[in-house]
């Protein structure tokens, strides 16, 4: 039995605003083990981002408990790179915030950037990079503090289709080779199938886990290869029905 | 970031040359236009098309400046107004920025003070003239105070709305890294509001001149505003025109300093 990195036990969340209350998550229960890549799919507005905010500890559950074992790195839909900082300085940002900006950590972050093709862009400003490159820089920034769990909130949805395939490929490769645990939120079924070990399907709001699937691609973790496998369309059909049923 | 000393293609060289030429053209036209206006002004008064007693003329302005200079009062008046304006400007900007930070920091404070700020913003500051004279006398202190209050509210409102407009997702990102409120302020809110800070400075240059000249209209015994009022009262329109022209030059100079600061502050971020 692998170590559990993240555990939701009967978690509910209600947003309170002056116009009323919105129940965004209801009785969420699931665990994510070390090294696992879990995708969560659900219709838009069902509470996916809420789930991730709960996982990151940015929101306190109204009911139930969220247990985190280890540090989290959060990656959002847009890269949110700071335009007044160079790529290198952007990548050091979490080190600065956590007061871990040691020579060793900076070196590690820079090495990661170089390893994954950002070496030539370290002194560039975000506006000089393509959307795909920027998203890659955002991932390296997330990895800079060497978090145990990556929380990814639709990180590809702002990219055009071609770039999306490439960046998905890159990100998958980076996450797998760094051996990270990942929780990916998406509304794109094929993205979930091509990336994850396990897929959780959420209901319409308030989000509840309606189905869980362990994907059976064996050792194939490459998203493009998975897309070419015969079982891919089978999974797509199953998940599509569950999502729309 | 462009590499320095790059060798350009012939086409790019042509492009740069054309740009340079265009810049030269624009500047020559600007200066030409100024000379044309001054020339026409002078000519029309010399030829008696308009009464130089009413509209003055460049040569009469020159003479007035020379005589003020001989009196030794030219730099005294300029210095007085400049000092009031600059100190009032700096005070308004620094205090306004600090108050805006405090209001950003505490939502409660912001909500409590909001109606007061709105009312103060709408109030024509000149209405406070008599009070200011009673509180601060008729010297520079009164004018400084006038300059300060004219700029202060603008500075507060401008910076506060910039601080509040900070991208929510970027705040979320920092919070997910475990950032404290102070870190969010220094790493994100302050740097992302630099463009607004610059535009606030530009607006406040104008506000400071309004404040100081208005102040001098009401109370003073020295300064360019005083010269304008005095010149008007005794029908020395040369003096009025001269002071106005000097004001134009000073205000433009101060504005260019802000533009220079802008170049310095934002040269690092290409956006
Ligand atoms: N801060 C908030 N305050 C009030 N309601 C919110 C807040 N954030 C999200 N919601 C509501 O909660 C629901 C779920 O939102 P979200 O988790 O962002 O959905 P998703 O990411 O799946 O699109 C939506 O109906 C949204 O309007
Ligand atoms: Mg969302």
Coordinates of C-alpha atoms and ligand atoms in Angstrom, one line a residue:
Chain A
X1 CA 0.0 0.0 0.0
X2 CA 1.5 3.3 -1.1
X3 CA 1.5 6.4 1.1
X4 CA -1.5 8.6 0.9
X5 CA -0.7 12.1 -0.1
X6 CA -4.2 13.6 -0.1
X7 CA -7.3 12.5 1.6
X8 CA -10.8 14.0 1.4
X9 CA -13.3 12.6 4.0
X10 CA -16.9 13.5 3.5
X11 CA -16.1 17.0 2.5
X12 CA -18.8 19.6 1.8
X13 CA -18.4 23.2 1.0
X14 CA -20.9 26.0 1.0
X15 CA -20.2 29.5 -0.4
X16 CA -21.9 32.3 1.5
X17 CA -22.6 35.6 -0.3
X18 CA -25.0 38.3 0.3
X19 CA -27.3 36.9 -2.4
X20 CA -27.5 33.6 -0.7
X21 CA -25.6 30.4 -0.3
X22 CA -24.2 28.0 -3.0
X23 CA -23.4 24.4 -2.2
X24 CA -20.4 23.7 -4.4
X25 CA -19.2 20.3 -3.0
X26 CA -21.1 17.6 -1.2
X27 CA -19.7 14.5 0.7
X28 CA -16.5 14.3 -1.3
X29 CA -14.5 11.3 -0.3
X30 CA -11.4 10.0 -2.1
X31 CA -7.7 9.6 -1.6
X32 CA -4.7 10.1 -3.8
X33 CA -1.6 7.9 -3.3
X34 CA 2.0 8.9 -3.7
X35 CA 3.1 9.0 -7.4
X36 CA -0.5 8.7 -8.7
X37 CA -1.9 10.9 -11.5
X38 CA -5.6 11.5 -10.9
X39 CA -7.8 13.4 -13.2
X40 CA -11.1 14.9 -12.1
X41 CA -13.7 15.7 -14.8
X42 CA -17.0 17.4 -14.3
X43 CA -19.4 19.8 -16.1
X44 CA -18.4 23.4 -15.9
X45 CA -19.5 25.2 -12.8
X46 CA -19.9 22.0 -10.8
X47 CA -17.2 22.8 -8.3
X48 CA -14.0 21.6 -9.7
X49 CA -12.0 24.6 -8.9
X50 CA -13.6 24.5 -5.4
X51 CA -12.3 21.0 -5.0
X52 CA -8.8 22.1 -5.9
X53 CA -8.9 25.1 -3.6
X54 CA -9.9 22.7 -0.8
X55 CA -7.1 20.4 -1.7
X56 CA -4.6 23.4 -1.6
X57 CA -5.9 24.5 1.8
X58 CA -7.1 27.8 0.3
X59 CA -10.7 27.0 1.5
X60 CA -11.7 25.4 4.7
X61 CA -14.4 22.7 4.3
X62 CA -17.8 23.5 5.7
X63 CA -18.0 19.8 6.8
X64 CA -15.6 16.9 6.7
X65 CA -11.8 17.0 6.6
X66 CA -9.1 17.4 4.1
X67 CA -5.7 15.8 5.0
X68 CA -2.6 16.7 3.2
X69 CA 0.6 14.9 3.7
X70 CA 3.3 17.0 2.0
X71 CA 3.5 20.3 0.2
X72 CA 1.3 21.4 -2.7
X73 CA 2.1 23.3 -5.9
X74 CA -0.8 25.0 -7.6
X75 CA -1.0 25.7 -11.3
X76 CA -3.9 27.7 -12.8
X77 CA -5.7 27.9 -16.1
X78 CA -3.7 30.9 -17.1
X79 CA 0.1 31.0 -16.5
X80 CA -0.2 34.1 -14.3
X81 CA 3.4 34.9 -14.9
X82 CA 4.3 38.3 -13.5
X83 CA 4.9 40.5 -16.6
X84 CA 7.5 42.7 -14.8
X85 CA 9.7 39.8 -13.9
X86 CA 11.9 37.8 -16.2
X87 CA 11.1 34.1 -16.6
X88 CA 14.0 33.3 -14.2
X89 CA 12.7 35.7 -11.6
X90 CA 9.2 34.3 -12.1
X91 CA 10.5 30.8 -11.5
X92 CA 12.1 31.9 -8.2
X93 CA 8.9 33.5 -7.0
X94 CA 7.7 30.6 -4.8
X95 CA 11.2 30.3 -3.3
X96 CA 11.0 33.9 -2.3
X97 CA 7.5 33.5 -0.8
X98 CA 8.5 30.5 1.2
X99 CA 11.8 32.1 2.1
X100 CA 13.8 29.3 0.6
X101 CA 15.7 31.3 -1.9
X102 CA 19.0 29.6 -1.3
X103 CA 21.7 29.3 -3.9
X104 CA 21.1 25.5 -3.9
X105 CA 17.3 25.9 -4.5
X106 CA 17.8 28.5 -7.2
X107 CA 20.3 26.3 -8.9
X108 CA 17.8 23.4 -8.8
X109 CA 15.0 25.5 -10.3
X110 CA 17.3 26.9 -13.0
X111 CA 18.4 23.3 -13.8
X112 CA 14.8 22.2 -14.1
X113 CA 14.1 25.2 -16.5
X114 CA 17.1 24.2 -18.6
X115 CA 16.3 20.6 -18.6
X116 CA 12.8 21.3 -20.0
X117 CA 13.8 23.7 -22.7
X118 CA 13.5 27.1 -21.0
X119 CA 17.2 27.8 -20.8
X120 CA 17.3 30.3 -23.6
X121 CA 14.4 32.2 -22.2
X122 CA 15.4 32.7 -18.6
X123 CA 16.2 36.4 -19.2
X124 CA 13.2 37.0 -21.4
X125 CA 10.0 38.6 -20.2
X126 CA 6.7 36.5 -20.3
X127 CA 5.3 38.7 -23.1
X128 CA 8.1 37.5 -25.4
X129 CA 7.1 33.8 -25.0
X130 CA 4.5 31.8 -26.8
X131 CA 1.5 30.6 -24.9
X132 CA 2.8 27.0 -24.7
X133 CA 6.2 28.2 -23.5
X134 CA 4.6 30.4 -20.8
X135 CA 2.5 27.5 -19.5
X136 CA 5.7 25.4 -19.4
X137 CA 7.4 28.2 -17.4
X138 CA 4.4 28.2 -15.1
X139 CA 4.9 24.5 -14.5
X140 CA 8.6 24.9 -13.7
X141 CA 7.6 27.7 -11.3
X142 CA 5.2 25.3 -9.6
X143 CA 8.0 22.7 -9.4
X144 CA 10.6 25.2 -8.1
X145 CA 9.9 24.4 -4.4
X146 CA 9.8 20.7 -5.1
X147 CA 6.2 20.2 -4.0
X148 CA 5.0 16.7 -3.2
X149 CA 1.6 17.1 -4.9
X150 CA 0.8 19.1 -8.0
X151 CA -2.7 20.6 -8.2
X152 CA -3.5 21.5 -11.8
X153 CA -6.7 23.5 -12.6
X154 CA -7.5 23.1 -16.3
X155 CA -3.9 24.1 -17.1
X156 CA -4.3 23.6 -20.9
X157 CA -7.7 25.0 -21.5
X158 CA -6.5 28.5 -22.5
X159 CA -4.3 27.1 -25.2
X160 CA -5.2 26.5 -28.9
X161 CA -5.6 22.9 -29.9
X162 CA -2.2 22.2 -31.5
X163 CA -0.3 23.9 -28.6
X164 CA -2.5 22.1 -26.1
X165 CA -1.5 18.7 -27.5
X166 CA 2.2 19.6 -27.3
X167 CA 2.0 21.2 -23.9
X168 CA 0.0 18.2 -22.5
X169 CA 2.8 16.0 -23.8
X170 CA 5.5 18.1 -22.2
X171 CA 3.7 18.5 -18.9
X172 CA 3.0 14.8 -18.7
X173 CA 6.6 13.9 -19.4
X174 CA 7.8 16.4 -16.8
X175 CA 5.4 15.2 -14.1
X176 CA 6.1 11.6 -14.8
X177 CA 9.9 11.9 -14.9
X178 CA 9.9 14.0 -11.7
X179 CA 7.8 11.3 -10.1
X180 CA 5.2 13.8 -8.8
X181 CA 1.8 13.1 -7.5
X182 CA -0.8 15.1 -9.5
X183 CA -4.4 16.0 -9.3
X184 CA -5.6 17.4 -12.6
X185 CA -8.9 19.2 -13.0
X186 CA -10.4 19.3 -16.5
X187 CA -13.6 19.4 -18.4
X188 CA -11.9 17.7 -21.4
X189 CA -12.6 14.0 -21.3
X190 CA -9.8 13.0 -23.7
X191 CA -7.3 15.0 -21.8
X192 CA -8.2 13.1 -18.6
X193 CA -7.9 9.7 -20.4
X194 CA -4.6 10.6 -22.0
X195 CA -2.9 11.7 -18.8
X196 CA -4.3 10.0 -15.8
X197 CA -3.9 6.7 -13.9
X198 CA -7.3 7.2 -12.4
X199 CA -10.3 9.4 -13.3
X200 CA -12.9 10.7 -10.9
X201 CA -16.2 11.9 -12.5
X202 CA -18.1 14.6 -10.7
X203 CA -21.8 15.3 -10.8
X204 CA -23.4 18.7 -11.6
X205 CA -23.2 21.2 -8.7
X206 CA -22.9 20.5 -5.9
X207 CA -20.0 18.3 -6.9
X208 CA -20.1 14.7 -5.7
X209 CA -17.9 11.9 -7.0
X210 CA -20.3 9.8 -9.1
X211 CA -17.8 7.4 -10.7
X212 CA -14.1 6.3 -10.3
X213 CA -12.1 4.5 -12.9
X214 CA -8.7 3.0 -12.8
X215 CA -7.5 3.3 -16.4
X216 CA -5.9 0.3 -18.0
X217 CA -3.2 1.5 -20.3
X218 CA -0.5 -0.5 -18.6
X219 CA 2.8 1.2 -18.8
X220 CA 1.8 3.6 -21.6
X221 CA 1.9 7.1 -20.1
X222 CA 2.5 9.1 -23.2
X223 CA -0.6 11.0 -24.0
X224 CA -0.3 10.8 -27.8
X225 CA 0.4 7.0 -27.7
X226 CA -2.6 6.6 -25.5
X227 CA -4.8 8.5 -27.9
X228 CA -3.8 6.0 -30.6
X229 CA -4.7 2.9 -28.5
X230 CA -7.9 1.0 -29.1
X231 CA -9.2 1.2 -25.6
X232 CA -9.0 5.0 -25.7
X233 CA -12.3 5.4 -27.5
X234 CA -14.0 2.9 -25.2
X235 CA -13.0 5.0 -22.2
X236 CA -14.1 8.1 -24.0
X237 CA -17.6 6.7 -24.5
X238 CA -17.9 5.5 -20.9
X239 CA -16.9 8.8 -19.4
X240 CA -18.9 10.8 -21.9
X241 CA -22.0 8.9 -20.9
X242 CA -21.3 9.3 -17.2
X243 CA -20.6 13.0 -17.6
X244 CA -23.8 13.6 -19.6
X245 CA -26.0 11.0 -18.1
Chain B
X1 CA 15.0 41.5 -24.7
X2 CA 16.9 42.6 -27.8
X3 CA 20.5 41.7 -27.8
X4 CA 22.6 44.8 -27.8
X5 CA 24.7 45.7 -30.9
X6 CA 23.0 43.4 -33.3
X7 CA 23.7 43.5 -37.0
X8 CA 20.4 44.3 -38.7
X9 CA 19.2 43.4 -42.2
X10 CA 19.2 46.1 -44.8
X11 CA 15.5 46.3 -44.6
X12 CA 15.6 46.8 -40.9
X13 CA 18.2 49.5 -41.3
X14 CA 15.9 51.2 -43.8
X15 CA 13.0 50.9 -41.3
X16 CA 15.1 52.5 -38.5
X17 CA 16.2 55.3 -40.8
X18 CA 12.7 56.0 -41.8
X19 CA 11.6 56.1 -38.2
X20 CA 14.4 58.5 -37.3
X21 CA 13.5 60.7 -40.3
X22 CA 9.9 60.8 -39.1
X23 CA 10.9 61.8 -35.6
X24 CA 13.0 64.6 -37.0
X25 CA 10.1 65.8 -39.1
X26 CA 7.7 65.8 -36.1
X27 CA 10.1 67.7 -33.9
X28 CA 10.8 70.3 -36.6
X29 CA 7.1 70.8 -37.2
X30 CA 6.5 71.2 -33.5
X31 CA 9.2 73.8 -33.1
X32 CA 8.1 75.4 -36.4
X33 CA 4.6 75.7 -35.1
X34 CA 5.7 77.4 -31.9
X35 CA 7.9 79.9 -33.9
X36 CA 5.0 80.6 -36.2
X37 CA 2.6 81.3 -33.3
X38 CA 5.2 83.6 -31.6
X39 CA 6.0 85.3 -35.0
X40 CA 2.3 85.9 -35.8
X41 CA 1.7 87.2 -32.3
X42 CA 4.6 89.6 -32.5
X43 CA 3.7 90.7 -36.0
X44 CA 0.1 91.3 -35.3
X45 CA 0.9 93.5 -32.4
X46 CA 3.7 95.4 -34.3
X47 CA 1.4 96.0 -37.2
X48 CA -1.4 97.1 -34.8
X49 CA -3.9 94.4 -35.9
X50 CA -4.5 93.7 -32.2
X51 CA -3.9 95.9 -29.2
X52 CA -0.6 94.9 -27.5
X53 CA -1.9 96.4 -24.3
X54 CA -4.6 93.7 -24.2
X55 CA -2.7 90.6 -25.5
X56 CA 0.9 91.6 -24.8
X57 CA 3.5 90.3 -27.2
X58 CA 6.6 88.1 -27.2
X59 CA 9.0 91.1 -27.2
X60 CA 7.1 92.8 -24.3
X61 CA 7.2 89.5 -22.4
X62 CA 10.9 89.4 -23.0
X63 CA 11.2 92.9 -21.6
X64 CA 9.1 92.1 -18.6
X65 CA 11.3 89.1 -17.8
X66 CA 14.4 91.2 -18.1
X67 CA 13.0 93.9 -15.8
X68 CA 11.9 91.3 -13.2
X69 CA 15.3 89.8 -13.4
X70 CA 16.9 93.3 -12.9
X71 CA 14.6 93.8 -9.8
X72 CA 15.9 90.5 -8.5
X73 CA 12.3 89.3 -8.1
X74 CA 12.1 86.9 -11.1
X75 CA 13.6 83.9 -9.3
X76 CA 12.1 84.9 -6.0
X77 CA 8.6 84.5 -7.5
X78 CA 9.5 81.4 -9.5
X79 CA 11.2 79.8 -6.6
X80 CA 8.2 80.5 -4.3
X81 CA 5.7 78.9 -6.5
X82 CA 8.0 76.0 -7.5
X83 CA 8.7 75.2 -3.9
X84 CA 5.1 75.3 -2.9
X85 CA 4.1 73.2 -5.9
X86 CA 6.9 70.6 -5.5
X87 CA 6.5 70.1 -1.8
X88 CA 2.7 70.0 -2.0
X89 CA 3.0 67.5 -4.9
X90 CA 5.4 65.2 -3.0
X91 CA 3.3 65.4 0.2
X92 CA 0.1 64.6 -1.7
X93 CA 1.7 61.7 -3.5
X94 CA 3.4 60.2 -0.5
X95 CA 0.5 60.6 1.9
X96 CA -2.0 59.6 -0.7
X97 CA -0.1 56.4 -1.5
X98 CA 0.3 55.6 2.2
X99 CA -3.4 56.1 2.9
X100 CA -4.4 54.1 -0.2
X101 CA -2.2 51.2 1.1
X102 CA -3.9 51.4 4.5
X103 CA -7.3 51.4 2.9
X104 CA -6.3 48.4 0.7
X105 CA -5.1 46.6 3.8
X106 CA -8.2 47.0 5.9
X107 CA -11.5 46.4 4.2
X108 CA -13.3 47.7 7.2
X109 CA -11.4 51.0 7.2
X110 CA -12.1 51.3 3.5
X111 CA -15.8 50.8 4.0
X112 CA -16.0 53.2 6.9
X113 CA -14.1 56.0 5.1
X114 CA -15.5 55.5 1.6
X115 CA -18.3 58.1 1.9
X116 CA -16.0 60.7 3.4
X117 CA -13.5 60.3 0.6
X118 CA -16.3 60.6 -2.0
X119 CA -17.6 63.8 -0.4
X120 CA -14.1 65.3 -0.1
X121 CA -13.5 64.4 -3.7
X122 CA -16.6 66.2 -4.8
X123 CA -16.0 69.3 -2.7
X124 CA -14.5 72.2 -4.6
X125 CA -11.4 72.8 -2.5
X126 CA -11.4 76.5 -3.1
X127 CA -14.4 76.6 -0.8
X128 CA -12.0 75.9 2.0
X129 CA -10.1 79.1 1.2
X130 CA -11.3 81.3 4.1
X131 CA -10.8 78.4 6.6
X132 CA -7.3 77.8 5.3
X133 CA -6.4 81.5 5.8
X134 CA -7.7 81.4 9.3
X135 CA -5.9 78.2 10.2
X136 CA -2.6 78.7 8.4
X137 CA -2.3 82.5 7.9
X138 CA -1.5 84.0 4.5
X139 CA 2.0 82.6 4.0
X140 CA 3.3 79.6 2.1
X141 CA 1.9 77.2 4.7
X142 CA -1.6 78.0 3.5
X143 CA -0.7 77.4 -0.1
X144 CA 1.1 74.2 0.7
X145 CA -2.0 73.0 2.5
X146 CA -4.2 73.9 -0.5
X147 CA -1.8 72.1 -2.9
X148 CA -1.8 69.1 -0.6
X149 CA -5.6 68.7 -0.3
X150 CA -6.2 69.3 -4.0
X151 CA -3.8 66.4 -4.9
X152 CA -4.3 64.1 -1.9
X153 CA -7.8 62.8 -2.6
X154 CA -7.0 62.2 -6.3
X155 CA -3.9 60.3 -5.3
X156 CA -5.8 58.2 -2.7
X157 CA -8.6 57.3 -5.1
X158 CA -6.4 56.6 -8.0
X159 CA -4.0 54.3 -6.1
X160 CA -6.8 52.6 -4.2
X161 CA -8.6 51.6 -7.3
X162 CA -5.4 50.3 -8.8
X163 CA -4.6 48.3 -5.7
X164 CA -8.1 46.8 -5.6
X165 CA -7.9 45.9 -9.3
X166 CA -5.0 43.5 -8.6
X167 CA -5.6 40.3 -10.5
X168 CA -7.5 37.8 -8.3
X169 CA -5.9 34.8 -9.8
X170 CA -2.4 36.1 -9.2
X171 CA -3.4 36.7 -5.5
X172 CA -4.7 33.1 -5.5
X173 CA -1.5 31.9 -6.9
X174 CA 0.5 33.7 -4.2
X175 CA -1.8 32.4 -1.5
X176 CA -1.3 28.9 -2.8
X177 CA 2.4 29.4 -2.2
X178 CA 1.6 30.4 1.4
X179 CA 2.2 34.1 0.9
X180 CA 1.4 36.5 3.8
X181 CA -0.6 39.6 3.1
X182 CA 2.5 41.7 3.3
X183 CA 4.1 39.5 0.7
X184 CA 1.1 39.8 -1.5
X185 CA 1.5 43.6 -1.1
X186 CA 5.2 43.8 -1.9
X187 CA 5.5 41.1 -4.5
X188 CA 2.3 41.7 -6.4
X189 CA 0.1 44.7 -5.5
X190 CA 2.8 47.3 -5.5
X191 CA 4.7 46.2 -8.6
X192 CA 1.6 45.6 -10.7
X193 CA 0.3 49.1 -9.9
X194 CA 3.4 50.9 -11.2
X195 CA 1.7 52.0 -14.4
X196 CA -1.2 53.4 -12.3
X197 CA 1.3 55.1 -10.1
X198 CA 2.9 56.8 -13.1
X199 CA -0.5 57.9 -14.4
X200 CA -1.4 59.2 -10.9
X201 CA 1.9 61.2 -10.9
X202 CA 1.0 62.7 -14.3
X203 CA -2.5 63.7 -13.0
X204 CA -1.1 65.1 -9.8
X205 CA 1.5 67.3 -11.6
X206 CA -1.6 69.2 -12.9
X207 CA -3.3 69.0 -9.6
X208 CA -0.3 70.5 -7.7
X209 CA -0.2 73.5 -10.1
X210 CA -3.9 74.0 -9.7
X211 CA -3.5 73.9 -5.9
X212 CA -0.5 76.2 -5.7
X213 CA -1.8 78.8 -8.1
X214 CA -5.3 78.7 -6.6
X215 CA -3.7 79.1 -3.2
X216 CA -1.7 82.1 -4.4
X217 CA -4.8 83.7 -5.9
X218 CA -6.5 83.6 -2.5
X219 CA -3.8 84.5 0.0
X220 CA -0.3 85.1 -1.2
X221 CA 2.1 88.0 -1.5
X222 CA 4.6 86.2 -3.7
X223 CA 4.7 83.7 -6.5
X224 CA 3.6 83.4 -10.1
X225 CA -0.1 83.2 -9.1
X226 CA 0.3 86.3 -7.1
X227 CA 1.9 88.1 -10.1
X228 CA -1.0 87.0 -12.3
X229 CA -3.6 88.3 -9.9
X230 CA -1.7 91.5 -9.2
X231 CA -1.0 92.1 -12.9
X232 CA -4.7 91.7 -13.6
X233 CA -5.7 94.1 -10.8
X234 CA -3.4 96.9 -12.0
X235 CA -4.0 96.1 -15.7
X236 CA -0.4 95.1 -16.4
X237 CA -1.3 92.4 -18.9
X238 CA 2.4 92.0 -19.8
X239 CA 3.0 90.7 -16.3
X240 CA 0.0 88.3 -16.5
X241 CA 1.2 86.9 -19.9
X242 CA 4.8 86.6 -18.7
X243 CA 3.8 84.7 -15.5
X244 CA 1.5 82.5 -17.5
X245 CA 4.2 81.6 -20.0
X246 CA 6.7 80.8 -17.2
X247 CA 4.0 78.6 -15.6
X248 CA 3.6 76.7 -18.9
X249 CA 7.3 76.1 -19.1
X250 CA 7.6 75.0 -15.5
X251 CA 4.5 72.7 -15.7
X252 CA 5.9 71.1 -18.9
X253 CA 9.3 70.6 -17.2
X254 CA 7.7 68.9 -14.3
X255 CA 5.7 66.7 -16.5
X256 CA 8.8 65.7 -18.5
X257 CA 10.5 64.7 -15.2
X258 CA 7.6 62.3 -14.5
X259 CA 7.9 60.9 -18.1
X260 CA 11.6 60.4 -17.4
X261 CA 10.8 58.6 -14.2
X262 CA 8.4 56.4 -16.1
X263 CA 11.1 55.4 -18.5
X264 CA 13.3 54.6 -15.6
X265 CA 10.7 52.5 -13.7
X266 CA 9.2 50.6 -16.6
X267 CA 12.2 50.0 -18.8
X268 CA 12.6 46.6 -17.1
X269 CA 9.2 45.2 -17.9
X270 CA 8.3 44.8 -21.4
X271 CA 4.5 45.1 -21.4
Ligands
LIG1 N1 -15.9 32.7 -4.1 C1 -17.1 32.2 -4.4 N2 -18.2 32.8 -3.8 C2 -19.4 32.3 -4.1 N3 -19.7 31.4 -5.0 C3 -18.7 30.8 -5.7 C4 -17.3 31.2 -5.4 N4 -16.5 30.5 -6.2 C5 -17.3 29.7 -6.9 N5 -18.6 29.9 -6.6 C6 -19.7 29.1 -7.2 O1 -19.5 27.8 -6.9 C7 -19.8 27.0 -8.0 C8 -18.6 26.1 -8.4 O2 -17.6 26.9 -8.9 P1 -16.2 26.3 -9.4 O3 -15.6 25.5 -8.3 O4 -15.4 27.5 -9.8 O5 -16.7 25.5 -10.6 P2 -15.8 24.9 -11.8 O6 -14.4 25.1 -11.6 O7 -16.2 23.4 -11.9 O8 -16.2 25.5 -13.1 C9 -20.2 27.9 -9.1 O9 -21.6 27.9 -9.2 C10 -19.7 29.3 -8.7 O10 -20.6 30.3 -9.1
LIG2 MG1 -12.9 26.1 -12.7

